């Protein structure tokens, strides 16, 4: 946080956007006592161990970023979360506005095809206008529909609803990593491959999945499988991997802190330093748990377990029998980051 503040001051930035780590009530961003505006995106059952156990608890933590006299904005929320946000706003003397999901409704623009992108863009527009009003309090300083469309058309969010095309191989990458976000990634994939089916005919479909955290990875995988089936899309091959990047062991995340204990390195913990044998990313029991969750909704897919992301990409390529293939890579930002490095280098 201190490095960021120092850098932004030295670089004379006009406006800085800070995102909380998780929660809000006890977040480091609260060093800013008088921000221009605060915003809360869709609240779900995420980071439950730190913020839960209920949606009301999580909403309470999220609303910790509200500051007296500072306008607050939120996407539409479920009734329980919305009630908590309203109560906390009143306690803190905060004007809270729930933003309509389709205030930014450029659904014909590629980056705005998905509901979640339009919802988040609508929140971003209200936050941007709050800044512009503070800088120049007239309607002429507000974002126009042309401004919004121009921004949407030039939006490029790496690793979020991203496609990479290598000849007849199409890679779909999205860093969704919880039960709330993966349905959007799965639906996005399903809509595109359904259209391609009309033009290209059937091609192999692959899901490359990895998830290692305190969250229930099997539940996340089950959600993907369920969403695909609800959209009449089947997957021919599921590849489950870790975050280890390359076959030769270079450029992996082994030196990063473990996502479970935040104390040992990732490699130490996967080797058993802090995880018991049933909790390690590639314990056989955990693999079977993932596979069973998947087959509840996608029983016919071939399933492979591959230790590295590079090896997993190779398995996806091998499904091509001449007509190409479509591969969805999701479940983790770590996974998507490794896949991007490998795909771009190739």
Short mmCIF file of C-alpha atoms in Angstrom, two decimals:
data_model
loop_
_atom_site.label_atom_id
_atom_site.label_comp_id
_atom_site.label_asym_id
_atom_site.label_seq_id
_atom_site.Cartn_x
_atom_site.Cartn_y
_atom_site.Cartn_z
CA UNK A 1 0.00 0.00 0.00
CA UNK A 2 2.74 2.49 0.95
CA UNK A 3 4.67 1.74 -2.24
CA UNK A 4 1.52 2.29 -4.31
CA UNK A 5 0.76 5.63 -2.64
CA UNK A 6 4.36 6.75 -3.06
CA UNK A 7 4.39 5.76 -6.74
CA UNK A 8 1.09 7.43 -7.58
CA UNK A 9 2.19 10.66 -5.89
CA UNK A 10 5.54 10.66 -7.67
CA UNK A 11 3.85 10.00 -11.03
CA UNK A 12 1.25 12.74 -10.46
CA UNK A 13 -1.71 10.53 -11.30
CA UNK A 14 -5.08 12.26 -11.56
CA UNK A 15 -7.08 9.48 -9.95
CA UNK A 16 -6.20 6.18 -8.30
CA UNK A 17 -8.54 3.21 -7.98
CA UNK A 18 -7.82 0.96 -5.00
CA UNK A 19 -9.33 -2.49 -4.62
CA UNK A 20 -9.61 -4.12 -1.21
CA UNK A 21 -7.93 -7.46 -0.64
CA UNK A 22 -11.06 -9.10 0.73
CA UNK A 23 -13.68 -7.73 3.02
CA UNK A 24 -13.30 -4.04 3.77
CA UNK A 25 -13.85 -3.32 7.46
CA UNK A 26 -10.25 -4.13 8.37
CA UNK A 27 -8.65 -3.54 4.97
CA UNK A 28 -5.52 -1.44 4.48
CA UNK A 29 -7.38 0.80 2.03
CA UNK A 30 -9.11 2.39 5.02
CA UNK A 31 -6.05 4.62 5.41
CA UNK A 32 -7.94 6.82 2.92
CA UNK A 33 -10.41 8.59 5.18
CA UNK A 34 -12.07 10.70 2.47
CA UNK A 35 -12.13 8.91 -0.90
CA UNK A 36 -14.12 10.51 -3.71
CA UNK A 37 -16.43 7.49 -3.92
CA UNK A 38 -16.67 3.85 -2.85
CA UNK A 39 -18.11 0.93 -4.81
CA UNK A 40 -19.16 -2.63 -4.05
CA UNK A 41 -19.61 -5.27 -6.74
CA UNK A 42 -21.82 -8.34 -6.41
CA UNK A 43 -21.52 -9.95 -2.98
CA UNK A 44 -21.52 -13.74 -2.76
CA UNK A 45 -20.37 -16.55 -0.52
CA UNK A 46 -16.66 -16.04 -1.11
CA UNK A 47 -13.77 -15.82 1.40
CA UNK A 48 -16.17 -17.40 3.86
CA UNK A 49 -13.44 -18.53 6.25
CA UNK A 50 -12.27 -14.94 6.73
CA UNK A 51 -15.55 -13.04 6.38
CA UNK A 52 -18.43 -15.48 6.99
CA UNK A 53 -20.11 -17.67 7.81
CA UNK A 54 -23.22 -15.90 6.42
CA UNK A 55 -23.89 -13.55 3.52
CA UNK A 56 -24.86 -10.92 6.10
CA UNK A 57 -21.43 -11.23 7.73
CA UNK A 58 -19.71 -10.83 4.37
CA UNK A 59 -21.83 -7.79 3.47
CA UNK A 60 -20.96 -6.22 6.84
CA UNK A 61 -17.25 -6.57 6.11
CA UNK A 62 -17.63 -5.27 2.54
CA UNK A 63 -19.47 -2.15 3.70
CA UNK A 64 -16.53 -1.33 5.96
CA UNK A 65 -15.20 0.81 3.11
CA UNK A 66 -18.12 3.27 3.47
CA UNK A 67 -16.95 6.69 4.69
CA UNK A 68 -19.13 9.42 6.16
CA UNK A 69 -19.83 12.10 3.56
CA UNK A 70 -18.53 9.98 0.68
CA UNK A 71 -21.08 8.66 -1.85
CA UNK A 72 -21.26 4.87 -2.15
CA UNK A 73 -22.45 2.79 -5.08
CA UNK A 74 -23.28 -0.89 -5.36
CA UNK A 75 -24.40 -3.28 -8.03
CA UNK A 76 -27.76 -4.92 -7.40
CA UNK A 77 -27.54 -7.31 -4.44
CA UNK A 78 -29.60 -10.08 -2.94
CA UNK A 79 -32.10 -8.97 -0.31
CA UNK A 80 -30.03 -10.07 2.69
CA UNK A 81 -26.83 -8.35 1.53
CA UNK A 82 -28.71 -5.22 0.43
CA UNK A 83 -30.37 -4.89 3.84
CA UNK A 84 -27.00 -4.95 5.58
CA UNK A 85 -25.53 -2.41 3.16
CA UNK A 86 -28.45 -0.02 3.70
CA UNK A 87 -28.18 -0.33 7.48
CA UNK A 88 -24.44 0.26 7.47
CA UNK A 89 -24.80 3.24 5.12
CA UNK A 90 -27.30 4.81 7.49
CA UNK A 91 -25.04 4.21 10.49
CA UNK A 92 -22.11 5.84 8.69
CA UNK A 93 -24.10 8.77 7.24
CA UNK A 94 -23.44 7.58 3.69
CA UNK A 95 -25.55 8.12 0.58
CA UNK A 96 -25.85 4.65 -0.99
CA UNK A 97 -27.10 4.09 -4.54
CA UNK A 98 -27.81 0.67 -6.07
CA UNK A 99 -26.91 0.89 -9.76
CA UNK A 100 -29.13 -0.62 -12.45
CA UNK A 101 -27.34 -3.58 -14.02
CA UNK A 102 -27.74 -2.37 -17.58
CA UNK A 103 -26.96 1.34 -17.23
CA UNK A 104 -24.17 0.50 -19.66
CA UNK A 105 -26.04 -1.56 -22.24
CA UNK A 106 -23.66 -1.89 -25.18
CA UNK A 107 -24.39 -5.60 -25.59
CA UNK A 108 -23.42 -5.43 -29.27
CA UNK A 109 -19.84 -4.60 -28.23
CA UNK A 110 -17.68 -7.71 -27.77
CA UNK A 111 -16.43 -6.75 -24.29
CA UNK A 112 -20.01 -6.15 -23.09
CA UNK A 113 -21.54 -9.43 -24.28
CA UNK A 114 -21.80 -10.95 -20.82
CA UNK A 115 -24.18 -9.81 -18.09
CA UNK A 116 -21.43 -9.56 -15.48
CA UNK A 117 -19.35 -7.23 -17.67
CA UNK A 118 -22.30 -4.89 -18.24
CA UNK A 119 -23.12 -4.95 -14.53
CA UNK A 120 -19.57 -4.07 -13.54
CA UNK A 121 -19.32 -1.44 -16.29
CA UNK A 122 -22.50 0.19 -14.98
CA UNK A 123 -20.94 0.43 -11.52
CA UNK A 124 -17.70 1.79 -13.01
CA UNK A 125 -19.63 4.47 -14.90
CA UNK A 126 -21.28 5.76 -11.71
CA UNK A 127 -17.93 5.81 -9.90
CA UNK A 128 -16.29 7.65 -12.81
CA UNK A 129 -19.09 10.23 -12.89
CA UNK A 130 -18.71 10.79 -9.13
CA UNK A 131 -15.08 11.68 -9.77
CA UNK A 132 -15.92 13.93 -12.71
CA UNK A 133 -18.59 15.78 -10.73
CA UNK A 134 -16.06 16.46 -7.97
CA UNK A 135 -13.52 17.75 -10.50
CA UNK A 136 -16.00 19.90 -12.40
CA UNK A 137 -19.55 20.00 -11.00
CA UNK A 138 -21.57 20.45 -14.20
CA UNK A 139 -23.37 17.97 -16.42
CA UNK A 140 -20.87 18.69 -19.19
CA UNK A 141 -18.28 16.79 -17.17
CA UNK A 142 -20.32 13.58 -17.05
CA UNK A 143 -19.55 10.60 -19.27
CA UNK A 144 -21.64 10.61 -22.45
CA UNK A 145 -23.00 7.49 -24.19
CA UNK A 146 -20.31 8.04 -26.82
CA UNK A 147 -17.59 8.06 -24.13
CA UNK A 148 -18.93 4.83 -22.66
CA UNK A 149 -19.16 3.07 -25.99
CA UNK A 150 -15.68 4.24 -26.95
CA UNK A 151 -14.32 2.81 -23.71
CA UNK A 152 -16.16 -0.49 -24.15
CA UNK A 153 -14.88 -0.92 -27.70
CA UNK A 154 -11.28 -0.47 -26.58
CA UNK A 155 -11.55 -2.60 -23.44
CA UNK A 156 -8.94 -5.35 -23.29
CA UNK A 157 -8.90 -7.23 -19.99
CA UNK A 158 -6.21 -9.89 -20.19
CA UNK A 159 -7.33 -13.20 -18.72
CA UNK A 160 -10.99 -12.20 -18.52
CA UNK A 161 -13.27 -13.44 -21.31
CA UNK A 162 -10.17 -13.61 -23.50
CA UNK A 163 -9.75 -15.61 -26.68
CA UNK A 164 -6.49 -16.69 -28.29
CA UNK A 165 -6.69 -18.25 -31.75
CA UNK A 166 -3.86 -20.38 -33.11
CA UNK A 167 -5.08 -21.60 -36.48
CA UNK A 168 -7.94 -24.02 -35.81
CA UNK A 169 -7.18 -24.10 -32.08
CA UNK A 170 -9.28 -21.67 -30.04
CA UNK A 171 -8.40 -21.02 -26.43
CA UNK A 172 -10.93 -19.38 -24.10
CA UNK A 173 -9.37 -17.99 -20.92
CA UNK A 174 -11.16 -16.62 -17.89
CA UNK A 175 -9.76 -16.20 -14.39
CA UNK A 176 -13.07 -16.96 -12.63
CA UNK A 177 -12.27 -18.79 -9.40
CA UNK A 178 -15.40 -19.15 -7.28
CA UNK A 179 -18.91 -20.55 -7.57
CA UNK A 180 -20.29 -17.08 -8.20
CA UNK A 181 -18.09 -16.23 -11.22
CA UNK A 182 -17.48 -19.50 -13.06
CA UNK A 183 -21.06 -19.73 -14.43
CA UNK A 184 -20.40 -16.56 -16.44
CA UNK A 185 -17.23 -18.06 -17.91
CA UNK A 186 -18.99 -21.33 -18.75
CA UNK A 187 -21.96 -19.55 -20.32
CA UNK A 188 -19.65 -17.33 -22.40
CA UNK A 189 -17.84 -20.42 -23.70
CA UNK A 190 -21.11 -22.23 -24.38
CA UNK A 191 -22.59 -19.36 -26.38
CA UNK A 192 -19.54 -19.06 -28.64
CA UNK A 193 -19.06 -22.77 -29.31
CA UNK A 194 -22.77 -23.13 -30.09
CA UNK A 195 -22.42 -20.49 -32.80
CA UNK A 196 -19.24 -22.10 -34.11
CA UNK A 197 -21.02 -25.45 -34.33
CA UNK A 198 -23.29 -24.00 -37.01
CA UNK A 199 -20.36 -22.80 -39.14
CA UNK A 200 -17.59 -25.30 -38.36
CA UNK A 201 -19.41 -28.47 -37.37
CA UNK A 202 -18.45 -30.47 -34.28
CA UNK A 203 -14.93 -30.02 -32.90
CA UNK A 204 -13.48 -31.45 -29.67
CA UNK A 205 -14.23 -29.39 -26.56
CA UNK A 206 -11.80 -29.39 -23.65
CA UNK A 207 -11.94 -27.93 -20.15
CA UNK A 208 -8.58 -27.23 -18.50
CA UNK A 209 -9.22 -26.69 -14.79
CA UNK A 210 -7.19 -26.07 -11.67
CA UNK A 211 -8.06 -24.62 -8.30
CA UNK A 212 -6.02 -24.68 -5.09
CA UNK A 213 -7.24 -22.56 -2.17
CA UNK A 214 -9.44 -22.67 0.91
CA UNK A 215 -12.48 -22.77 -1.41
CA UNK A 216 -14.21 -26.01 -2.39
CA UNK A 217 -12.62 -26.73 -5.78
CA UNK A 218 -14.95 -29.66 -6.46
CA UNK A 219 -17.98 -27.39 -5.97
CA UNK A 220 -16.50 -24.89 -8.44
CA UNK A 221 -15.90 -27.64 -11.00
CA UNK A 222 -19.41 -29.00 -10.42
CA UNK A 223 -20.82 -25.52 -11.09
CA UNK A 224 -18.98 -25.33 -14.43
CA UNK A 225 -20.27 -28.75 -15.47
CA UNK A 226 -23.82 -27.86 -14.47
CA UNK A 227 -23.77 -24.53 -16.33
CA UNK A 228 -22.43 -26.14 -19.50
CA UNK A 229 -25.15 -28.80 -19.41
CA UNK A 230 -27.82 -26.16 -18.84
CA UNK A 231 -26.55 -24.49 -22.01
CA UNK A 232 -26.63 -27.79 -23.96
CA UNK A 233 -22.85 -28.02 -24.24
CA UNK A 234 -20.91 -31.17 -23.47
CA UNK A 235 -17.16 -31.39 -22.98
CA UNK A 236 -15.19 -34.23 -24.54
CA UNK A 237 -12.14 -34.01 -22.33
CA UNK A 238 -11.56 -32.63 -18.83
CA UNK A 239 -7.93 -31.96 -17.89
CA UNK A 240 -7.24 -31.26 -14.21
CA UNK A 241 -3.89 -29.63 -13.46
CA UNK A 242 -1.91 -27.80 -10.79
CA UNK A 243 -0.37 -24.32 -11.07
CA UNK A 244 3.08 -25.69 -11.91
CA UNK A 245 3.85 -24.15 -15.26
CA UNK A 246 6.47 -25.98 -17.28
CA UNK A 247 7.47 -29.56 -17.84
CA UNK A 248 11.11 -28.72 -17.05
CA UNK A 249 10.15 -27.16 -13.71
CA UNK A 250 11.09 -23.57 -14.61
CA UNK A 251 8.87 -20.53 -14.16
CA UNK A 252 6.48 -22.16 -11.73
CA UNK A 253 4.87 -20.74 -8.59
CA UNK A 254 6.86 -22.97 -6.25
CA UNK A 255 8.51 -19.96 -4.62
CA UNK A 256 5.21 -18.25 -3.80
CA UNK A 257 3.59 -18.58 -0.41
CA UNK A 258 1.18 -21.45 0.02
CA UNK A 259 -2.42 -20.47 -0.63
CA UNK A 260 -3.62 -22.50 2.35
CA UNK A 261 -1.28 -21.48 5.15
CA UNK A 262 0.38 -18.31 3.75
CA UNK A 263 3.52 -19.35 5.64
CA UNK A 264 5.46 -22.06 3.79
CA UNK A 265 6.17 -21.99 0.07
CA UNK A 266 3.66 -23.55 -2.29
CA UNK A 267 6.08 -26.35 -3.21
CA UNK A 268 6.82 -27.19 0.43
CA UNK A 269 3.14 -27.44 1.25
CA UNK A 270 2.21 -29.55 -1.75
CA UNK A 271 4.94 -31.90 -0.62
CA UNK A 272 3.23 -32.17 2.75
CA UNK A 273 4.65 -29.42 4.95
CA UNK A 274 1.27 -28.09 6.04
CA UNK A 275 -1.37 -30.05 4.13
CA UNK A 276 -2.41 -33.52 5.17
CA UNK A 277 -2.26 -36.21 2.49
CA UNK A 278 -5.92 -35.81 1.53
CA UNK A 279 -5.67 -32.03 1.03
CA UNK A 280 -2.65 -31.79 -1.24
CA UNK A 281 -3.48 -30.58 -4.75
CA UNK A 282 -2.74 -33.95 -6.35
CA UNK A 283 -3.69 -36.37 -3.63
CA UNK A 284 -5.55 -39.26 -5.24
CA UNK A 285 -8.54 -38.76 -2.93
CA UNK A 286 -8.85 -35.13 -4.03
CA UNK A 287 -8.56 -36.06 -7.70
CA UNK A 288 -11.41 -38.54 -7.31
CA UNK A 289 -13.50 -35.92 -5.50
CA UNK A 290 -13.06 -33.55 -8.46
CA UNK A 291 -13.84 -36.25 -11.01
CA UNK A 292 -16.99 -37.35 -9.19
CA UNK A 293 -18.22 -33.76 -9.01
CA UNK A 294 -17.65 -33.32 -12.73
CA UNK A 295 -19.38 -36.54 -13.74
CA UNK A 296 -22.57 -35.61 -11.93
CA UNK A 297 -23.33 -33.38 -14.92
CA UNK A 298 -20.83 -34.42 -17.61
CA UNK A 299 -20.60 -38.22 -17.27
CA UNK A 300 -19.23 -39.02 -20.72
CA UNK A 301 -16.13 -36.83 -20.82
CA UNK A 302 -12.68 -38.36 -20.80
CA UNK A 303 -10.78 -37.16 -17.72
CA UNK A 304 -7.02 -36.67 -17.42
CA UNK A 305 -4.83 -35.44 -14.59
CA UNK A 306 -1.69 -33.58 -15.67
CA UNK A 307 0.93 -32.19 -13.27
CA UNK A 308 1.88 -29.10 -15.31
CA UNK A 309 0.00 -26.45 -17.26
CA UNK A 310 2.31 -27.02 -20.23
CA UNK A 311 1.45 -30.70 -20.23
CA UNK A 312 -2.26 -29.91 -19.91
CA UNK A 313 -2.11 -27.62 -22.96
CA UNK A 314 -0.43 -30.45 -24.84
CA UNK A 315 -3.28 -32.81 -23.96
CA UNK A 316 -5.78 -30.23 -25.22
CA UNK A 317 -3.93 -29.89 -28.53
CA UNK A 318 -3.84 -33.67 -28.90
CA UNK A 319 -7.64 -33.81 -29.05
CA UNK A 320 -7.53 -32.18 -32.49
CA UNK A 321 -8.25 -34.82 -35.14
CA UNK A 322 -8.04 -32.38 -38.02
CA UNK A 323 -11.03 -30.11 -37.47
CA UNK A 324 -9.51 -28.07 -34.62
CA UNK A 325 -10.48 -27.83 -30.97
CA UNK A 326 -12.00 -25.44 -28.42
CA UNK A 327 -10.52 -25.27 -24.92
CA UNK A 328 -11.87 -23.36 -21.92
CA UNK A 329 -9.20 -22.57 -19.32
CA UNK A 330 -10.67 -21.44 -16.02
CA UNK A 331 -10.78 -21.95 -12.25
CA UNK A 332 -7.82 -19.84 -11.20
CA UNK A 333 -5.95 -16.67 -12.07
CA UNK A 334 -2.70 -18.56 -11.44
CA UNK A 335 -3.72 -21.17 -14.02
CA UNK A 336 -4.76 -18.55 -16.58
CA UNK A 337 -1.54 -16.57 -16.04
CA UNK A 338 0.62 -19.64 -16.68
CA UNK A 339 -1.46 -20.62 -19.71
CA UNK A 340 -1.15 -17.11 -21.17
CA UNK A 341 2.63 -17.12 -20.85
CA UNK A 342 2.84 -20.51 -22.55
CA UNK A 343 0.36 -19.74 -25.32
CA UNK A 344 1.89 -16.37 -26.11
CA UNK A 345 5.39 -17.82 -26.20
CA UNK A 346 4.24 -20.43 -28.71
#
